[in-house]
Amino acid sequence: MFESAALGRKYSDKEFEQKAPALRLRLFNAQRQCLKRRIPILIIVAGLEGSGRGAIVNMLSEWMDSKHVRNHIFWLPTDEERTRPRPWRFWRCLPPAGEIGVFYDGWYSEDLRRLCCKKINDAEFSKCMHQWCALESGLADAGMGIVKLWLHLDKKTHAANVNKRLNNKALLHFSPYDKKTAADYEGMVNAASRAITLTDRDNAPWSIIDAADPNFRVLSVANAVIAGMERAIAARDAREARLQQLATLETDSAPAEKETLISTLDAIDLSVSQQPEHYKKELKNLQESIRTLSYRTYQRGISCTLLFEGWDAAGKGGAIRRITSAVDARITRVIPISAPSDEELAHPYLWRFWRHIPRSGFVTIYDRSWYGRVLVERVEKLTPREDWSRAYAEINQFENQLTSRNNVLLKFWLHISPEEQLRRFKERENTPWKQYKITDEDWRNREKWSDYARAADEMFLRTSTVNAPWHIIPAENKKYARLAVLRAYEAALRAALKKKGKE
């Protein structure tokens, strides 16, 4: 794979001075086009030790408008990063619309080093690569341009450059992994070859750069970045043309979505209730149990993510308050989700939710969630069909990354009838301290009940997985719904502690 990148190709200083100005202008203009079109660009600079990755990161900031370039160096994970799923540290740093994010090594370096040092086997490495490939595909589909650079050296040049670094006391900042991988040229090259083979895709291709000569390296990188930006601009043009064509077809034909004979929600028994005389006692017992269990999960580093969806006035807030009353406030956060801010709109859709993922032992509760993309954004036509259709797979991948890292994920849908919702709406209008809860938007949403029910039905079908099933709670009786939520949470905590004890 790397034969053509180890030929020792060079440009003299004179040749470099002749070619660099025009190439630098092309790179600057490509960046300006991406800024104008609000296309985010992610550049991953990876390669062998001593291949000039740091020099390339500096060169990119120098050749482009540095006001719109953000460099991120991913060294050994911090304590904060270790307490969350691995992608969290990268999601936080993704570039917003029109900006350039330069990742030194990016998400590949740790897995390359672990494979080279035999800390993981081939199967585990392949699994990691497929996860990163899925992440890149999701970002690319969302409109991000991805440029991946591998800076390569022949064995002789690599050894000379590493020895030079080791003899420079100012550069002796290698981690233990770096020392091992720097000494194992063949192992690192084999790991890189496997990674590139598994993750080279049309929407996120690798450019392998002969990095022995600094002049050749700089010009090759500039060409690769320009090509990546132009590819992103072309993809944006194609997407806009496709969306326009689809909008025209939908307007002309206006096909009606098929009705299902019976939906998941239709099958829910809303007649169940909780006897008032037993409610307080069971509520107290459940909350005391959850308080004890949540302390034990905190000690064991098990985090919890709970999300609540459901009809307006279904009682999400009341259920959440019964949970927060049972869990120490110091380890609990409630995140209310409303319309995205300008900053959130400038990033990939899931970015706003990755920001709040709890650290080990902590609890995050989402009042509404990432499912807004396949519910309100779908029904209200705020998002093109191809985006919300793609979101199911992205959400499943996201949730799998949570549950694979000692994170208890509970998804609740609180279900009521249209008649009960109407009664609660009128009660809110007639109760002074509840009037803030009812808005014109609530009444508009009610008119689209069947559309939301259809969207929810597909959501349950496509995102209820073994590790993250949906809990559909009959909420016609508020007391029953609150206890049902607490029972599910208590059972999940017990199961997580039991599983942790077996590991």
JSON list of C-alpha atoms in Angstrom, two decimals, residues 192-352:
[
{"chain": "A", "resi": 192, "resn": "ALA", "atom": "CA", "xyz": [-1.88, 1.86, 9.50]},
{"chain": "A", "resi": 193, "resn": "SER", "atom": "CA", "xyz": [-2.32, -0.26, 6.37]},
{"chain": "A", "resi": 194, "resn": "ARG", "atom": "CA", "xyz": [-5.14, -2.17, 8.02]},
{"chain": "A", "resi": 195, "resn": "ALA", "atom": "CA", "xyz": [-6.80, 1.01, 9.27]},
{"chain": "A", "resi": 196, "resn": "ILE", "atom": "CA", "xyz": [-6.67, 2.70, 5.88]},
{"chain": "A", "resi": 197, "resn": "THR", "atom": "CA", "xyz": [-8.04, -0.38, 4.14]},
{"chain": "A", "resi": 198, "resn": "LEU", "atom": "CA", "xyz": [-10.99, -0.54, 6.55]},
{"chain": "A", "resi": 199, "resn": "THR", "atom": "CA", "xyz": [-11.81, 3.19, 6.59]},
{"chain": "A", "resi": 200, "resn": "ASP", "atom": "CA", "xyz": [-11.06, 4.48, 3.08]},
{"chain": "A", "resi": 201, "resn": "ARG", "atom": "CA", "xyz": [-14.43, 5.55, 1.66]},
{"chain": "A", "resi": 202, "resn": "ASP", "atom": "CA", "xyz": [-15.60, 7.86, -1.11]},
{"chain": "A", "resi": 203, "resn": "ASN", "atom": "CA", "xyz": [-17.02, 10.34, 1.41]},
{"chain": "A", "resi": 204, "resn": "ALA", "atom": "CA", "xyz": [-13.90, 10.23, 3.63]},
{"chain": "A", "resi": 205, "resn": "PRO", "atom": "CA", "xyz": [-10.91, 9.01, 1.58]},
{"chain": "A", "resi": 206, "resn": "TRP", "atom": "CA", "xyz": [-7.31, 8.80, 2.74]},
{"chain": "A", "resi": 207, "resn": "SER", "atom": "CA", "xyz": [-4.48, 10.68, 1.03]},
{"chain": "A", "resi": 208, "resn": "ILE", "atom": "CA", "xyz": [-1.14, 8.97, 1.57]},
{"chain": "A", "resi": 209, "resn": "ILE", "atom": "CA", "xyz": [1.66, 11.54, 1.50]},
{"chain": "A", "resi": 210, "resn": "ASP", "atom": "CA", "xyz": [5.36, 10.91, 0.88]},
{"chain": "A", "resi": 211, "resn": "ALA", "atom": "CA", "xyz": [6.62, 12.99, 3.83]},
{"chain": "A", "resi": 212, "resn": "ALA", "atom": "CA", "xyz": [10.40, 12.57, 3.62]},
{"chain": "A", "resi": 213, "resn": "ASP", "atom": "CA", "xyz": [11.00, 15.89, 1.84]},
{"chain": "A", "resi": 214, "resn": "PRO", "atom": "CA", "xyz": [9.39, 18.91, 3.58]},
{"chain": "A", "resi": 215, "resn": "ASN", "atom": "CA", "xyz": [8.75, 20.75, 0.32]},
{"chain": "A", "resi": 216, "resn": "PHE", "atom": "CA", "xyz": [7.08, 17.79, -1.36]},
{"chain": "A", "resi": 217, "resn": "ARG", "atom": "CA", "xyz": [5.10, 17.10, 1.81]},
{"chain": "A", "resi": 218, "resn": "VAL", "atom": "CA", "xyz": [3.70, 20.63, 2.04]},
{"chain": "A", "resi": 219, "resn": "LEU", "atom": "CA", "xyz": [2.64, 20.84, -1.61]},
{"chain": "A", "resi": 220, "resn": "SER", "atom": "CA", "xyz": [1.11, 17.34, -1.54]},
{"chain": "A", "resi": 221, "resn": "VAL", "atom": "CA", "xyz": [-0.89, 18.16, 1.58]},
{"chain": "A", "resi": 222, "resn": "ALA", "atom": "CA", "xyz": [-2.13, 21.42, 0.07]},
{"chain": "A", "resi": 223, "resn": "ASN", "atom": "CA", "xyz": [-3.33, 19.58, -3.05]},
{"chain": "A", "resi": 224, "resn": "ALA", "atom": "CA", "xyz": [-5.07, 16.93, -0.94]},
{"chain": "A", "resi": 225, "resn": "VAL", "atom": "CA", "xyz": [-6.86, 19.52, 1.20]},
{"chain": "A", "resi": 226, "resn": "ILE", "atom": "CA", "xyz": [-7.95, 21.51, -1.85]},
{"chain": "A", "resi": 227, "resn": "ALA", "atom": "CA", "xyz": [-9.32, 18.32, -3.43]},
{"chain": "A", "resi": 228, "resn": "GLY", "atom": "CA", "xyz": [-11.19, 17.53, -0.21]},
{"chain": "A", "resi": 229, "resn": "MET", "atom": "CA", "xyz": [-12.76, 20.97, -0.06]},
{"chain": "A", "resi": 230, "resn": "GLU", "atom": "CA", "xyz": [-13.76, 20.86, -3.71]},
{"chain": "A", "resi": 231, "resn": "ARG", "atom": "CA", "xyz": [-15.29, 17.43, -3.12]},
{"chain": "A", "resi": 232, "resn": "ALA", "atom": "CA", "xyz": [-17.31, 18.84, -0.21]},
{"chain": "A", "resi": 233, "resn": "ILE", "atom": "CA", "xyz": [-18.51, 21.79, -2.31]},
{"chain": "A", "resi": 234, "resn": "ALA", "atom": "CA", "xyz": [-19.58, 19.44, -5.13]},
{"chain": "A", "resi": 235, "resn": "ALA", "atom": "CA", "xyz": [-21.40, 17.23, -2.62]},
{"chain": "A", "resi": 236, "resn": "ARG", "atom": "CA", "xyz": [-23.24, 20.26, -1.24]},
{"chain": "A", "resi": 237, "resn": "ASP", "atom": "CA", "xyz": [-24.27, 21.32, -4.77]},
{"chain": "A", "resi": 238, "resn": "ALA", "atom": "CA", "xyz": [-25.52, 17.81, -5.54]},
{"chain": "A", "resi": 239, "resn": "ARG", "atom": "CA", "xyz": [-27.43, 17.64, -2.26]},
{"chain": "A", "resi": 240, "resn": "GLU", "atom": "CA", "xyz": [-29.15, 21.00, -2.83]},
{"chain": "A", "resi": 241, "resn": "ALA", "atom": "CA", "xyz": [-30.12, 20.01, -6.37]},
{"chain": "A", "resi": 242, "resn": "ARG", "atom": "CA", "xyz": [-31.45, 16.67, -5.13]},
{"chain": "A", "resi": 243, "resn": "LEU", "atom": "CA", "xyz": [-33.47, 18.27, -2.34]},
{"chain": "A", "resi": 244, "resn": "GLN", "atom": "CA", "xyz": [-34.94, 20.79, -4.74]},
{"chain": "A", "resi": 245, "resn": "GLN", "atom": "CA", "xyz": [-35.93, 18.03, -7.12]},
{"chain": "A", "resi": 246, "resn": "LEU", "atom": "CA", "xyz": [-37.49, 15.97, -4.32]},
{"chain": "A", "resi": 247, "resn": "ALA", "atom": "CA", "xyz": [-39.40, 19.01, -3.06]},
{"chain": "A", "resi": 248, "resn": "THR", "atom": "CA", "xyz": [-40.80, 19.58, -6.52]},
{"chain": "A", "resi": 249, "resn": "LEU", "atom": "CA", "xyz": [-41.84, 15.94, -6.86]},
{"chain": "A", "resi": 250, "resn": "GLU", "atom": "CA", "xyz": [-43.51, 15.93, -3.45]},
{"chain": "A", "resi": 251, "resn": "THR", "atom": "CA", "xyz": [-45.38, 19.14, -4.28]},
{"chain": "A", "resi": 252, "resn": "ASP", "atom": "CA", "xyz": [-46.58, 17.80, -7.63]},
{"chain": "A", "resi": 253, "resn": "SER", "atom": "CA", "xyz": [-47.59, 14.32, -6.50]},
{"chain": "A", "resi": 254, "resn": "ALA", "atom": "CA", "xyz": [-48.25, 14.93, -2.77]},
{"chain": "A", "resi": 255, "resn": "PRO", "atom": "CA", "xyz": [-48.35, 11.21, -1.98]},
{"chain": "A", "resi": 256, "resn": "ALA", "atom": "CA", "xyz": [-50.19, 10.32, 1.17]},
{"chain": "A", "resi": 257, "resn": "GLU", "atom": "CA", "xyz": [-48.37, 8.24, 3.74]},
{"chain": "A", "resi": 258, "resn": "LYS", "atom": "CA", "xyz": [-49.94, 4.84, 4.30]},
{"chain": "A", "resi": 259, "resn": "GLU", "atom": "CA", "xyz": [-52.01, 4.35, 7.41]},
{"chain": "A", "resi": 260, "resn": "THR", "atom": "CA", "xyz": [-51.29, 1.31, 9.51]},
{"chain": "A", "resi": 261, "resn": "LEU", "atom": "CA", "xyz": [-54.19, -0.87, 10.65]},
{"chain": "A", "resi": 262, "resn": "ILE", "atom": "CA", "xyz": [-53.14, -0.63, 14.27]},
{"chain": "A", "resi": 263, "resn": "SER", "atom": "CA", "xyz": [-50.15, 1.21, 15.69]},
{"chain": "A", "resi": 264, "resn": "THR", "atom": "CA", "xyz": [-48.00, 0.43, 18.68]},
{"chain": "A", "resi": 265, "resn": "LEU", "atom": "CA", "xyz": [-49.71, 3.19, 20.63]},
{"chain": "A", "resi": 266, "resn": "ASP", "atom": "CA", "xyz": [-53.20, 1.94, 19.75]},
{"chain": "A", "resi": 267, "resn": "ALA", "atom": "CA", "xyz": [-52.37, -1.33, 21.47]},
{"chain": "A", "resi": 268, "resn": "ILE", "atom": "CA", "xyz": [-51.52, 0.33, 24.81]},
{"chain": "A", "resi": 269, "resn": "ASP", "atom": "CA", "xyz": [-54.09, -0.19, 27.55]},
{"chain": "A", "resi": 270, "resn": "LEU", "atom": "CA", "xyz": [-54.83, 3.27, 28.92]},
{"chain": "A", "resi": 271, "resn": "SER", "atom": "CA", "xyz": [-57.36, 2.05, 31.48]},
{"chain": "A", "resi": 272, "resn": "VAL", "atom": "CA", "xyz": [-54.71, 0.96, 34.00]},
{"chain": "A", "resi": 273, "resn": "SER", "atom": "CA", "xyz": [-54.59, 3.03, 37.16]},
{"chain": "A", "resi": 274, "resn": "GLN", "atom": "CA", "xyz": [-52.99, 3.25, 40.58]},
{"chain": "A", "resi": 275, "resn": "GLN", "atom": "CA", "xyz": [-55.03, 3.26, 43.76]},
{"chain": "A", "resi": 276, "resn": "PRO", "atom": "CA", "xyz": [-54.39, 6.57, 45.57]},
{"chain": "A", "resi": 277, "resn": "GLU", "atom": "CA", "xyz": [-54.20, 4.89, 48.99]},
{"chain": "A", "resi": 278, "resn": "HIS", "atom": "CA", "xyz": [-51.23, 2.75, 47.86]},
{"chain": "A", "resi": 279, "resn": "TYR", "atom": "CA", "xyz": [-49.48, 5.40, 45.77]},
{"chain": "A", "resi": 280, "resn": "LYS", "atom": "CA", "xyz": [-47.62, 7.31, 48.48]},
{"chain": "A", "resi": 281, "resn": "LYS", "atom": "CA", "xyz": [-46.24, 4.21, 50.14]},
{"chain": "A", "resi": 282, "resn": "GLU", "atom": "CA", "xyz": [-44.92, 2.65, 46.91]},
{"chain": "A", "resi": 283, "resn": "LEU", "atom": "CA", "xyz": [-43.58, 6.01, 45.74]},
{"chain": "A", "resi": 284, "resn": "LYS", "atom": "CA", "xyz": [-41.62, 6.37, 48.97]},
{"chain": "A", "resi": 285, "resn": "ASN", "atom": "CA", "xyz": [-40.28, 2.81, 48.80]},
{"chain": "A", "resi": 286, "resn": "LEU", "atom": "CA", "xyz": [-39.21, 3.15, 45.16]},
{"chain": "A", "resi": 287, "resn": "GLN", "atom": "CA", "xyz": [-37.51, 6.48, 45.73]},
{"chain": "A", "resi": 288, "resn": "GLU", "atom": "CA", "xyz": [-35.62, 5.17, 48.76]},
{"chain": "A", "resi": 289, "resn": "SER", "atom": "CA", "xyz": [-34.51, 2.14, 46.76]},
{"chain": "A", "resi": 290, "resn": "ILE", "atom": "CA", "xyz": [-33.41, 4.26, 43.80]},
{"chain": "A", "resi": 291, "resn": "ARG", "atom": "CA", "xyz": [-31.53, 6.60, 46.15]},
{"chain": "A", "resi": 292, "resn": "THR", "atom": "CA", "xyz": [-29.53, 3.65, 47.50]},
{"chain": "A", "resi": 293, "resn": "LEU", "atom": "CA", "xyz": [-28.99, 2.04, 44.10]},
{"chain": "A", "resi": 294, "resn": "SER", "atom": "CA", "xyz": [-27.93, 5.30, 42.45]},
{"chain": "A", "resi": 295, "resn": "TYR", "atom": "CA", "xyz": [-25.29, 5.78, 45.13]},
{"chain": "A", "resi": 296, "resn": "ARG", "atom": "CA", "xyz": [-23.98, 2.28, 44.44]},
{"chain": "A", "resi": 297, "resn": "THR", "atom": "CA", "xyz": [-23.92, 2.89, 40.67]},
{"chain": "A", "resi": 298, "resn": "TYR", "atom": "CA", "xyz": [-22.06, 6.14, 41.31]},
{"chain": "A", "resi": 299, "resn": "GLN", "atom": "CA", "xyz": [-19.45, 4.23, 43.29]},
{"chain": "A", "resi": 300, "resn": "ARG", "atom": "CA", "xyz": [-19.15, 1.63, 40.53]},
{"chain": "A", "resi": 301, "resn": "GLY", "atom": "CA", "xyz": [-18.81, 4.21, 37.75]},
{"chain": "A", "resi": 302, "resn": "ILE", "atom": "CA", "xyz": [-22.11, 3.32, 36.07]},
{"chain": "A", "resi": 303, "resn": "SER", "atom": "CA", "xyz": [-23.71, 6.36, 34.44]},
{"chain": "A", "resi": 304, "resn": "CYS", "atom": "CA", "xyz": [-27.38, 6.75, 33.52]},
{"chain": "A", "resi": 305, "resn": "THR", "atom": "CA", "xyz": [-29.04, 8.50, 30.60]},
{"chain": "A", "resi": 306, "resn": "LEU", "atom": "CA", "xyz": [-32.81, 8.82, 30.74]},
{"chain": "A", "resi": 307, "resn": "LEU", "atom": "CA", "xyz": [-34.91, 10.44, 28.04]},
{"chain": "A", "resi": 308, "resn": "PHE", "atom": "CA", "xyz": [-38.59, 11.32, 28.02]},
{"chain": "A", "resi": 309, "resn": "GLU", "atom": "CA", "xyz": [-40.75, 11.68, 24.95]},
{"chain": "A", "resi": 310, "resn": "GLY", "atom": "CA", "xyz": [-44.51, 11.65, 24.60]},
{"chain": "A", "resi": 311, "resn": "TRP", "atom": "CA", "xyz": [-47.56, 13.76, 23.99]},
{"chain": "A", "resi": 312, "resn": "ASP", "atom": "CA", "xyz": [-47.82, 17.31, 25.26]},
{"chain": "A", "resi": 313, "resn": "ALA", "atom": "CA", "xyz": [-49.28, 17.29, 28.79]},
{"chain": "A", "resi": 314, "resn": "ALA", "atom": "CA", "xyz": [-48.58, 13.56, 29.17]},
{"chain": "A", "resi": 315, "resn": "GLY", "atom": "CA", "xyz": [-46.77, 14.14, 32.47]},
{"chain": "A", "resi": 316, "resn": "LYS", "atom": "CA", "xyz": [-43.10, 14.07, 31.51]},
{"chain": "A", "resi": 317, "resn": "GLY", "atom": "CA", "xyz": [-42.20, 16.84, 33.94]},
{"chain": "A", "resi": 318, "resn": "GLY", "atom": "CA", "xyz": [-43.98, 15.15, 36.84]},
{"chain": "A", "resi": 319, "resn": "ALA", "atom": "CA", "xyz": [-42.22, 11.83, 36.19]},
{"chain": "A", "resi": 320, "resn": "ILE", "atom": "CA", "xyz": [-38.85, 13.57, 35.98]},
{"chain": "A", "resi": 321, "resn": "ARG", "atom": "CA", "xyz": [-39.43, 15.35, 39.29]},
{"chain": "A", "resi": 322, "resn": "ARG", "atom": "CA", "xyz": [-40.13, 12.02, 41.01]},
{"chain": "A", "resi": 323, "resn": "ILE", "atom": "CA", "xyz": [-36.78, 10.75, 39.76]},
{"chain": "A", "resi": 324, "resn": "THR", "atom": "CA", "xyz": [-34.77, 13.84, 40.70]},
{"chain": "A", "resi": 325, "resn": "SER", "atom": "CA", "xyz": [-36.31, 13.68, 44.18]},
{"chain": "A", "resi": 326, "resn": "ALA", "atom": "CA", "xyz": [-34.76, 10.24, 44.56]},
{"chain": "A", "resi": 327, "resn": "VAL", "atom": "CA", "xyz": [-31.25, 10.91, 43.21]},
{"chain": "A", "resi": 328, "resn": "ASP", "atom": "CA", "xyz": [-28.55, 13.12, 44.73]},
{"chain": "A", "resi": 329, "resn": "ALA", "atom": "CA", "xyz": [-28.72, 16.51, 43.00]},
{"chain": "A", "resi": 330, "resn": "ARG", "atom": "CA", "xyz": [-24.92, 16.67, 42.89]},
{"chain": "A", "resi": 331, "resn": "ILE", "atom": "CA", "xyz": [-24.77, 13.88, 40.33]},
{"chain": "A", "resi": 332, "resn": "THR", "atom": "CA", "xyz": [-27.95, 14.65, 38.38]},
{"chain": "A", "resi": 333, "resn": "ARG", "atom": "CA", "xyz": [-28.69, 17.05, 35.54]},
{"chain": "A", "resi": 334, "resn": "VAL", "atom": "CA", "xyz": [-31.94, 17.65, 33.68]},
{"chain": "A", "resi": 335, "resn": "ILE", "atom": "CA", "xyz": [-31.49, 18.90, 30.10]},
{"chain": "A", "resi": 336, "resn": "PRO", "atom": "CA", "xyz": [-34.65, 20.45, 28.60]},
{"chain": "A", "resi": 337, "resn": "ILE", "atom": "CA", "xyz": [-34.54, 20.21, 24.81]},
{"chain": "A", "resi": 338, "resn": "SER", "atom": "CA", "xyz": [-36.22, 22.90, 22.76]},
{"chain": "A", "resi": 339, "resn": "ALA", "atom": "CA", "xyz": [-35.55, 24.47, 19.36]},
{"chain": "A", "resi": 340, "resn": "PRO", "atom": "CA", "xyz": [-31.80, 24.37, 18.60]},
{"chain": "A", "resi": 341, "resn": "SER", "atom": "CA", "xyz": [-29.72, 27.52, 19.00]},
{"chain": "A", "resi": 342, "resn": "ASP", "atom": "CA", "xyz": [-27.70, 29.03, 16.14]},
{"chain": "A", "resi": 343, "resn": "GLU", "atom": "CA", "xyz": [-24.57, 27.39, 17.57]},
{"chain": "A", "resi": 344, "resn": "GLU", "atom": "CA", "xyz": [-26.27, 23.99, 17.65]},
{"chain": "A", "resi": 345, "resn": "LEU", "atom": "CA", "xyz": [-27.63, 24.40, 14.12]},
{"chain": "A", "resi": 346, "resn": "ALA", "atom": "CA", "xyz": [-24.08, 25.06, 12.91]},
{"chain": "A", "resi": 347, "resn": "HIS", "atom": "CA", "xyz": [-22.93, 21.61, 14.11]},
{"chain": "A", "resi": 348, "resn": "PRO", "atom": "CA", "xyz": [-23.94, 18.04, 13.20]},
{"chain": "A", "resi": 349, "resn": "TYR", "atom": "CA", "xyz": [-27.31, 17.15, 14.69]},
{"chain": "A", "resi": 350, "resn": "LEU", "atom": "CA", "xyz": [-26.11, 14.90, 17.52]},
{"chain": "A", "resi": 351, "resn": "TRP", "atom": "CA", "xyz": [-23.45, 17.38, 18.69]},
{"chain": "A", "resi": 352, "resn": "ARG", "atom": "CA", "xyz": [-25.86, 19.15, 21.06]}
]
